[in-house]
Coordinates of C-alpha atoms in Angstrom, one line a residue:
Chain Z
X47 CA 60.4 88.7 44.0
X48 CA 63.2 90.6 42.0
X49 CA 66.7 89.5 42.3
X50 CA 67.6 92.3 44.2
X51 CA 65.3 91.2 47.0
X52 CA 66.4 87.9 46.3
X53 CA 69.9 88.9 47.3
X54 CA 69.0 90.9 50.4
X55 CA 67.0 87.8 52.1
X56 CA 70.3 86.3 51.3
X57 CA 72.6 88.1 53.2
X58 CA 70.5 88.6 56.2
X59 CA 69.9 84.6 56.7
X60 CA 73.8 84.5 56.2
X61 CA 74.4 87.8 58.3
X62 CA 72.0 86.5 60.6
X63 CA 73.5 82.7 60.9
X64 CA 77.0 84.8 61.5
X65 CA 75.6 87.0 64.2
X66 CA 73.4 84.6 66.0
X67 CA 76.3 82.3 66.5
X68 CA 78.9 85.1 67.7
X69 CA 76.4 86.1 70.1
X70 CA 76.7 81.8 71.6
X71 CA 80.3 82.3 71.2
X72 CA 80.5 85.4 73.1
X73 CA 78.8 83.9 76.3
X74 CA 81.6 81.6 76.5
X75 CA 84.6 84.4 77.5
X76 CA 85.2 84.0 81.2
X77 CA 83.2 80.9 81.0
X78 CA 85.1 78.2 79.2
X79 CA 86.7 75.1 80.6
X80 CA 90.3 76.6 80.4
X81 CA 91.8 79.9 79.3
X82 CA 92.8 78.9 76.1
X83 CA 89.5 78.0 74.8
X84 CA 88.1 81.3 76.6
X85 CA 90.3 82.9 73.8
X86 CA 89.2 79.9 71.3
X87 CA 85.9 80.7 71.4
X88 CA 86.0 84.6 71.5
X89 CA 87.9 84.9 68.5
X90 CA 85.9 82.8 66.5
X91 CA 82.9 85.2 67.5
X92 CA 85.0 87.9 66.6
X93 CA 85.2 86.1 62.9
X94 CA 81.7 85.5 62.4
X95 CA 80.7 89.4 64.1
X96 CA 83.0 90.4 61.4
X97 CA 81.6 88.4 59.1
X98 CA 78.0 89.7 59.8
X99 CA 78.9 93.4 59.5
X100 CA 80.1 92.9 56.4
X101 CA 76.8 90.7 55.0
X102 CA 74.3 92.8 56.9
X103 CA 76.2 95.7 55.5
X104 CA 75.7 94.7 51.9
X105 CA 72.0 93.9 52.6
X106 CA 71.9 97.4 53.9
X107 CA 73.1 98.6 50.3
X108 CA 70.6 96.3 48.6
X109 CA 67.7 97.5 50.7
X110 CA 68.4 101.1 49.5
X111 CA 67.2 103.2 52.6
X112 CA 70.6 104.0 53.7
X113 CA 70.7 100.9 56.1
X114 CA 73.5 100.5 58.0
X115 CA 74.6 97.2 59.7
X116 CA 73.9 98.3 63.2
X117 CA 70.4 99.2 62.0
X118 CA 69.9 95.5 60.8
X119 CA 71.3 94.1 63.5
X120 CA 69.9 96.4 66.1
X121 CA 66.4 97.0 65.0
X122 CA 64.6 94.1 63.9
X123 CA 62.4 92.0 65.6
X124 CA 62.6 88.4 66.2
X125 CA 59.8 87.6 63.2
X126 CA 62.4 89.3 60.9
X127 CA 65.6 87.5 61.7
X128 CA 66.5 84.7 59.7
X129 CA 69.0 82.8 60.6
X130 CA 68.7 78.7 61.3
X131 CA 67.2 77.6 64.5
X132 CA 70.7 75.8 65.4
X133 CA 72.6 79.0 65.8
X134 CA 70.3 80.2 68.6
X135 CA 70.4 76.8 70.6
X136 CA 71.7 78.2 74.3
X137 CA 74.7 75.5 75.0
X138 CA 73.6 73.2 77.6
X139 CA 77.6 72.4 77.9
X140 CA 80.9 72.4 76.8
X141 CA 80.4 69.5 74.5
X142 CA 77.3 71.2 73.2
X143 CA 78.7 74.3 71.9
X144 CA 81.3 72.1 70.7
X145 CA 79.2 69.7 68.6
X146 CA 76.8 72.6 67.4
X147 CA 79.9 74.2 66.1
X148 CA 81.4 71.2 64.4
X149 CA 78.1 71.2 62.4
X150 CA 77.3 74.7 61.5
X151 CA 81.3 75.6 60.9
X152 CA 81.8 72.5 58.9
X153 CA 78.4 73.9 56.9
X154 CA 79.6 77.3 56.3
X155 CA 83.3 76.0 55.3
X156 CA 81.2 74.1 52.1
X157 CA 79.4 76.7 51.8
X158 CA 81.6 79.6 51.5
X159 CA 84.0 77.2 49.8
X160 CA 81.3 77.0 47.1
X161 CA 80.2 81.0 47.2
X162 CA 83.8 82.0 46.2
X163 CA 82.7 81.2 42.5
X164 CA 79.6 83.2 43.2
X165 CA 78.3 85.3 40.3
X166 CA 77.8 88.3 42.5
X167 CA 81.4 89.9 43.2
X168 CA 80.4 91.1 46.8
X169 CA 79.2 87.6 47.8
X170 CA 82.4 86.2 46.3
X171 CA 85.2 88.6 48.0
X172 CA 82.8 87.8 51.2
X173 CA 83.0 84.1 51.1
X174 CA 86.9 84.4 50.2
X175 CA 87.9 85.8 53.5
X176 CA 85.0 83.4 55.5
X177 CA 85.9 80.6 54.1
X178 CA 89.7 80.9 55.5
X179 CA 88.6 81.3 59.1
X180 CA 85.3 78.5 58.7
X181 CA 88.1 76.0 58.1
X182 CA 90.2 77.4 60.9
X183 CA 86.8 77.0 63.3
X184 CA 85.8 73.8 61.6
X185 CA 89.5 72.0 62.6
X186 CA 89.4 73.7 65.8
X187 CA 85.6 72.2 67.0
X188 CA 86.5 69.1 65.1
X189 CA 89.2 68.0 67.1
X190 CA 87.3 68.6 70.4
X191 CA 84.8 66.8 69.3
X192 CA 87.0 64.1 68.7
X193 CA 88.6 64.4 71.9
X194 CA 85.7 64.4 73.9
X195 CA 83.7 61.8 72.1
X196 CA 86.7 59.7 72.2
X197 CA 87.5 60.3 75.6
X198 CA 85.9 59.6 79.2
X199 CA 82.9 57.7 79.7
X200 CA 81.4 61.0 80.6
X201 CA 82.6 63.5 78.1
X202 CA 81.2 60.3 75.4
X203 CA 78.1 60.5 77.2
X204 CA 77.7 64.1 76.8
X205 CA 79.3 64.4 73.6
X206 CA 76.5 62.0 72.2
X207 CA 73.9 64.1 74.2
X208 CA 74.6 67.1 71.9
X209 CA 75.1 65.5 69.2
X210 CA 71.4 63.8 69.6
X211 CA 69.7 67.1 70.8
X212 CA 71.2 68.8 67.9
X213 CA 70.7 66.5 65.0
X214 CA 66.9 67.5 64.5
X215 CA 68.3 70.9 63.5
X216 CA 71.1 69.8 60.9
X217 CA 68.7 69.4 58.2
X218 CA 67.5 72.9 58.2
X219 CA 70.8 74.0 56.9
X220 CA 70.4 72.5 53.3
X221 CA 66.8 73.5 52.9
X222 CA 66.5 75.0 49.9
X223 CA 63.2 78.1 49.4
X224 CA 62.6 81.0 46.4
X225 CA 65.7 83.2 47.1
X226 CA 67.5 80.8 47.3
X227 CA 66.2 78.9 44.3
X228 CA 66.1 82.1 42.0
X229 CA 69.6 82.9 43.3
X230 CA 71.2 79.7 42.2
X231 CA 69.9 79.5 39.2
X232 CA 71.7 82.6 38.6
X233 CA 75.3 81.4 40.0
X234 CA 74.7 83.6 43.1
X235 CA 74.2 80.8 45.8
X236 CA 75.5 77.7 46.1
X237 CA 74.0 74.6 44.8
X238 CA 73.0 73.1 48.6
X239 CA 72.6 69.3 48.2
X240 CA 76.2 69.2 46.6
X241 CA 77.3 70.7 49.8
X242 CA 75.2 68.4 52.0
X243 CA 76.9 65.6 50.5
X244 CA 80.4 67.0 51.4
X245 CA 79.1 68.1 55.1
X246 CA 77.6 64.5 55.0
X247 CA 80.5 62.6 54.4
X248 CA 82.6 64.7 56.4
X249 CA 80.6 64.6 59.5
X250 CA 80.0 60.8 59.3
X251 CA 84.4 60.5 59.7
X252 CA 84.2 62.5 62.6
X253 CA 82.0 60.8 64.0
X254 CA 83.6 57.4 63.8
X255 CA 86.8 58.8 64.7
X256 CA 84.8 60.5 68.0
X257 CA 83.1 57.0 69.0
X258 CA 79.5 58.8 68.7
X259 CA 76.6 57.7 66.7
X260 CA 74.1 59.6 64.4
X261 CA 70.2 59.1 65.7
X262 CA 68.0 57.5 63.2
X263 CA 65.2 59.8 63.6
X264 CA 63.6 61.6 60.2
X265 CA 62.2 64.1 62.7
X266 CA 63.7 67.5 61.5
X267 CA 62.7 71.2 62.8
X268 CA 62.6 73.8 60.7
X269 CA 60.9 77.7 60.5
X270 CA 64.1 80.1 61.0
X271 CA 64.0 80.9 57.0
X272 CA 60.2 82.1 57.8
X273 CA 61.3 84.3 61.1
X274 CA 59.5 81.3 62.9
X275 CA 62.1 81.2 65.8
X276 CA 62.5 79.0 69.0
X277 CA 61.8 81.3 72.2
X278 CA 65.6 81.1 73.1
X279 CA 65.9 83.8 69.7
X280 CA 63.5 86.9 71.8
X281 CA 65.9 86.2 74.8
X282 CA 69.3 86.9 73.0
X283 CA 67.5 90.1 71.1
X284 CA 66.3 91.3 74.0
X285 CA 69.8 91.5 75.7
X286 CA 71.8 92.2 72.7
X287 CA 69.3 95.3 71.3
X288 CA 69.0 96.6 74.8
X289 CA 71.1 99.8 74.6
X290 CA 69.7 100.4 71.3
X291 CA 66.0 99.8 72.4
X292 CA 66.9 102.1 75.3
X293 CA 68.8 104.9 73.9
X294 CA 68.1 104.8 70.0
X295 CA 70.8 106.1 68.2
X296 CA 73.5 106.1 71.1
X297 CA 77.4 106.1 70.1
X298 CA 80.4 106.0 71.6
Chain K
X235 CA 89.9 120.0 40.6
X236 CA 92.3 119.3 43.6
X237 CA 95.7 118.9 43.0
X238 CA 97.8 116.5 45.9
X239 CA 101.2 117.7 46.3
X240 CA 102.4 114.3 46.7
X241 CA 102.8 111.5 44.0
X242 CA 101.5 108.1 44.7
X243 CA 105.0 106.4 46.1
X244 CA 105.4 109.2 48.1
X245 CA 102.2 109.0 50.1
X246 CA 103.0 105.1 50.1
X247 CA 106.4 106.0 51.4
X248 CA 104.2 108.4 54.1
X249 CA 101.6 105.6 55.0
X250 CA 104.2 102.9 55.3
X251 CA 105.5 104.7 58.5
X252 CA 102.2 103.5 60.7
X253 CA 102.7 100.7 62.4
X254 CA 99.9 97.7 63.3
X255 CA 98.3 98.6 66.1
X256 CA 98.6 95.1 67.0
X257 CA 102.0 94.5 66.4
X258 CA 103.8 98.0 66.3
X259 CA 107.2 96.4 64.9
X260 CA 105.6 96.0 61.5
X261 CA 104.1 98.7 59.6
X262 CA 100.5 98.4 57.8
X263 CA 102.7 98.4 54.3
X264 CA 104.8 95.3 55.2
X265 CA 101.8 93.7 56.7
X266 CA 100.1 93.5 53.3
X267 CA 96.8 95.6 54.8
X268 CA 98.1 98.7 52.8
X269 CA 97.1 97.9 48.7
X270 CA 97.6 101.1 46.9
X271 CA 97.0 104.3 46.7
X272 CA 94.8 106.4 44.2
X273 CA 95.9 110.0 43.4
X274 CA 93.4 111.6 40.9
X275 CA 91.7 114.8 40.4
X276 CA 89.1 113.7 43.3
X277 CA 92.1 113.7 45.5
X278 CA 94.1 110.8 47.4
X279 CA 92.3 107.9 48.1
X280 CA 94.1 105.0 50.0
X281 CA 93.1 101.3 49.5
X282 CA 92.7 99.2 52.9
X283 CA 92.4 95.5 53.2
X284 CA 91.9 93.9 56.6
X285 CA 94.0 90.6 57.8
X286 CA 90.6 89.2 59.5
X287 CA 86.7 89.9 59.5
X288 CA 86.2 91.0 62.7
X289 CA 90.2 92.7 63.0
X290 CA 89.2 95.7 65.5
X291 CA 92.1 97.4 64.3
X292 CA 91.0 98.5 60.8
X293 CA 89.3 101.5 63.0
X294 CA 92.5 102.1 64.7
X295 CA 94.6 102.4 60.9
X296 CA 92.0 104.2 59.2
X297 CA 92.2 107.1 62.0
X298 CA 95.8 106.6 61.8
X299 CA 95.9 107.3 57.7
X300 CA 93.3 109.9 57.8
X301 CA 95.4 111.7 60.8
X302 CA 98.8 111.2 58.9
X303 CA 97.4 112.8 55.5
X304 CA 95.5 115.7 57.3
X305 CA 98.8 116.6 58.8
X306 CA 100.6 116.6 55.6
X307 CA 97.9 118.8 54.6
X308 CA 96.7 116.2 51.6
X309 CA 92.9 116.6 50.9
X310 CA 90.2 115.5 50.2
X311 CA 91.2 111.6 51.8
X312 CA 89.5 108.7 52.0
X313 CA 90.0 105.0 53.0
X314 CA 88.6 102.6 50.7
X315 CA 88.2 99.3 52.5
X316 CA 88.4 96.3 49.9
X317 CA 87.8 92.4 50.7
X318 CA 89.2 91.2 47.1
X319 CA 92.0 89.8 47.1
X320 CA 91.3 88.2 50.3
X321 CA 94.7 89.0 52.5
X322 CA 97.3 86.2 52.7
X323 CA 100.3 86.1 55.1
X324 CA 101.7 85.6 51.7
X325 CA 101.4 89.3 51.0
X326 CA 104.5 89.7 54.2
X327 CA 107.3 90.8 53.3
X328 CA 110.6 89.0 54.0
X329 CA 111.7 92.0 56.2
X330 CA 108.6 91.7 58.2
X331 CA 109.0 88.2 58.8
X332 CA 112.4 89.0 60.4
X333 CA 110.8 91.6 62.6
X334 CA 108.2 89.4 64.0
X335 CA 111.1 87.0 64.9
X336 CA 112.6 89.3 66.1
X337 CA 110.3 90.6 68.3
X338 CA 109.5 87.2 69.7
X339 CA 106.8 86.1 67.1
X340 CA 107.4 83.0 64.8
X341 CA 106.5 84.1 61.3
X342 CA 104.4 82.1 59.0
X343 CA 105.6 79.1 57.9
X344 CA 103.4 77.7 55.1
X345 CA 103.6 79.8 51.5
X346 CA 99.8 79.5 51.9
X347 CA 97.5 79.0 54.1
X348 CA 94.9 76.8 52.1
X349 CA 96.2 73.0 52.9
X350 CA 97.7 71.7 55.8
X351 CA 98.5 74.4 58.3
X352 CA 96.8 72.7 60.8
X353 CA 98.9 70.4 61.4
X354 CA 102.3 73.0 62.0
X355 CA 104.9 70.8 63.5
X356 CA 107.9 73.1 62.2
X357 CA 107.7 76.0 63.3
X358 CA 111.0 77.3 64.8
X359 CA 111.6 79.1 68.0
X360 CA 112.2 82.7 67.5
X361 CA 114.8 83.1 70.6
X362 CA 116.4 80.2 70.3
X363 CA 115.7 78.6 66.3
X364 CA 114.8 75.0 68.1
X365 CA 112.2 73.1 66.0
X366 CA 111.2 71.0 69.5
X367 CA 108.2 73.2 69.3
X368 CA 104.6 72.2 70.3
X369 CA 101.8 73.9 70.2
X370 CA 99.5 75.3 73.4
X371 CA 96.9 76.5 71.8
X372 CA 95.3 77.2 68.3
X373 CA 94.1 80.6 69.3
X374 CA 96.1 83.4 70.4
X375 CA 96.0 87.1 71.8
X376 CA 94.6 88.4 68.3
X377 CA 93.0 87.0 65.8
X378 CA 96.3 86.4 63.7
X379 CA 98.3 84.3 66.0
X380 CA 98.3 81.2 68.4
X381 CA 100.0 80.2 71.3
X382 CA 103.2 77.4 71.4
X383 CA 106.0 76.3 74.0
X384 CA 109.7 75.6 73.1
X385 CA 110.9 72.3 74.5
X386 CA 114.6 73.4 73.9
X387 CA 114.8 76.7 75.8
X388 CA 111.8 76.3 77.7
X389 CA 109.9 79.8 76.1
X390 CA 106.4 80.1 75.8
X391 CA 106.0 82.3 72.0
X392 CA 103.5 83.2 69.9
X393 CA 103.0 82.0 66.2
X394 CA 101.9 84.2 63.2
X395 CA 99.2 81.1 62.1
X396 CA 99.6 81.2 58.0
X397 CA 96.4 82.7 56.6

């Protein structure tokens, strides 16, 4: 693998994490508990589609065929996306999409924390805008989390439901494979167990301060980084790539 | 070789006359978006930054700058959209802090947005400069603001979040 390939399976498992999770966030406008996290939640997928253009975008460049975003995002297949299994998780609740988000958003504000000293200049200008609205998302989900764990015997009870459906998916975050090994070596990544660490430590406060527990179990799932997706993945494609599928090439 | 009929303050002066699409009471110059402008022998070549990822109005100001130059018959144009420096509610101008307030939009309060804008329990009024402000919610209209209610004159306003 060269470094340039390297860097291209990069950016589509961060494009991908970005998109993936927009696409969760979007289903929540005109669905959310109250207005103002209608517009909560659909500007935070408006971050993270922004955030995707702009990595699927730079994969584009990488892949040299004249790839645009819209071609990444549009025309691959389910076997080709990359992105952890946890972003395509469909939200069984409120306190769900609340709890996933606390973990992925406290993830990516490590993580692009750490990518702003990135080697690679386009990674680094990336992660310094991402990392400004990951803490923004991270505070926002952090404090609902809070607020529901710490709340009403029921909103504990389904706050620990999430939080114990979704734990078997955390670990897949930090796993480390060749890209990204050959990539930090070079400076280009970020080093992942100092970041698990930080996402460790930070997620065990929250918890404490929400009244909800941590399972015990070992058991971790794990595949997205191989295009090995849950089915939920070939259900969001299948609506988000429709009008593409249907009428390749359409604008307006 | 194209010579622009223009020097660089001058097409500044020109661009600094669009307003956000968002927010028309502030232009794209005093909003920090508009970095600089490149003339050479290539032509003129305007440097972009956007406030947000996902801000669906860099479209919108790109059209606006390639409209505005056309007209002024300055070619060959191009916007060049640049991520680095990351924009900063730092880049506002003092003038365009007024005009928010004015308009009925608290400006940033924080000098930066890295620490501790979170927790924003001074932000003033802008119709009536009371500090018994709370806020309603976190997210706003666009990207760039949220939502907070004066206890003092009763308003609902939005607040420009630090960034």
């Amino acid at each position: 693998m060269t470094e340039q390939q390297a860097l291209y399976n990069y950016c589509i498992h961060l494009g991908d994490n970005a998109l993936i999770q927009s696409y969760r966030l979007s289903e929540w406008c005109s669905n959310a508990p109250i207005l103002e996290e209608d517009l909560a939640l659909t500007n935070m997928a408006l971050d993270m589609t922004g955030r995707a253009q702009l990595l699927l975008q730079y994969a584009g460049t990488l892949a040299g065929k004249g790839l645009t975003s819209d071609d990444l995002a549009y025309r691959r297949n389910e076997p080709e996306y990359r992105n952890d299994l946890i972003t395509e998780l469909p939200d069984a609740d409120f306190a769900f999409a609340m709890v996933k988000q606390m973990f992925v958003s406290t993830f990516e504000y490590f993580l692009y924390s750490a990518l702003k000293a990135s080697t690679d200049s386009n990674i680094a200008s990336i992660a310094a805008k991402s990392v400004k609205e990951a803490q923004y998302h991270m505070a926002h989900t952090t404090d609902w989390v809070v607020r529901l764990g710490d709340g009403t015997d029921e909103s504990n009870r389904r706050a620990q439901e999430a939080v114990d459906a979704l734990w078997p998916y955390t670990a897949e975050l930090f796993e480390t494979d060749d890209t990204e090994a050959m990539l930090t070596a070079k400076g280009i990544a970020a080093e992942l167990p100092l970041i698990h660490t930080r996402w460790q430590n930070y997620i065990t406060g929250t918890m404490l301060a929400a009244r909800l527990e941590l399972p015990a179990n070992a058991y971790h799932h794990t595949g997205g980084r191989k295009g090995i997706h849950t089915e939920y993945l070939g259900h969001i494609l299948t609506e988000m790539q429709y009008l593409q599928r249907a009428y390749p090439d359409a604008t307006w | 070789m194209v010579t622009i009929a223009m020097t660089r303050p001058q097409v500044i002066d020109l661009l600094s006359t669009i307003p956000d699409p968002e927010i028309p009471v502030v232009n794209i110059s005093e909003m920090g978006m508009l970095r600089d402008v490149i003339i050479s022998e290539a032509g003129c070549e305007v440097i972009l930054t956007p406030t947000y990822t996902g801000c669906p109005a860099m479209g919108q100001i790109e059209d606006d700058i390639l409209t505005l130059l056309k007209r002024e018959h300055i070619a060959p144009a191009k916007v060049t959209t640049v991520l680095d420096p990351a924009w900063t509610t730092d880049w506002m101008s003092d003038e365009a802090r007024e005009k928010l307030r004015k308009y009925g939009i608290a400006p940033p309060v924080h000098s930066s947005c890295n620490h501790g804008c979170f927790t924003s329990n001074d932000i003033r009024c802008p119709h009536c400069n009371s500090i018994q402000t709370s806020m309603v919610s976190r997210f706003g209209s666009t990207a760039c603001k949220s939502l907070y209610k004066c206890s003092s004159c009763l308003e609902p306003f939005e607040y420009f979040k630090c960034h």
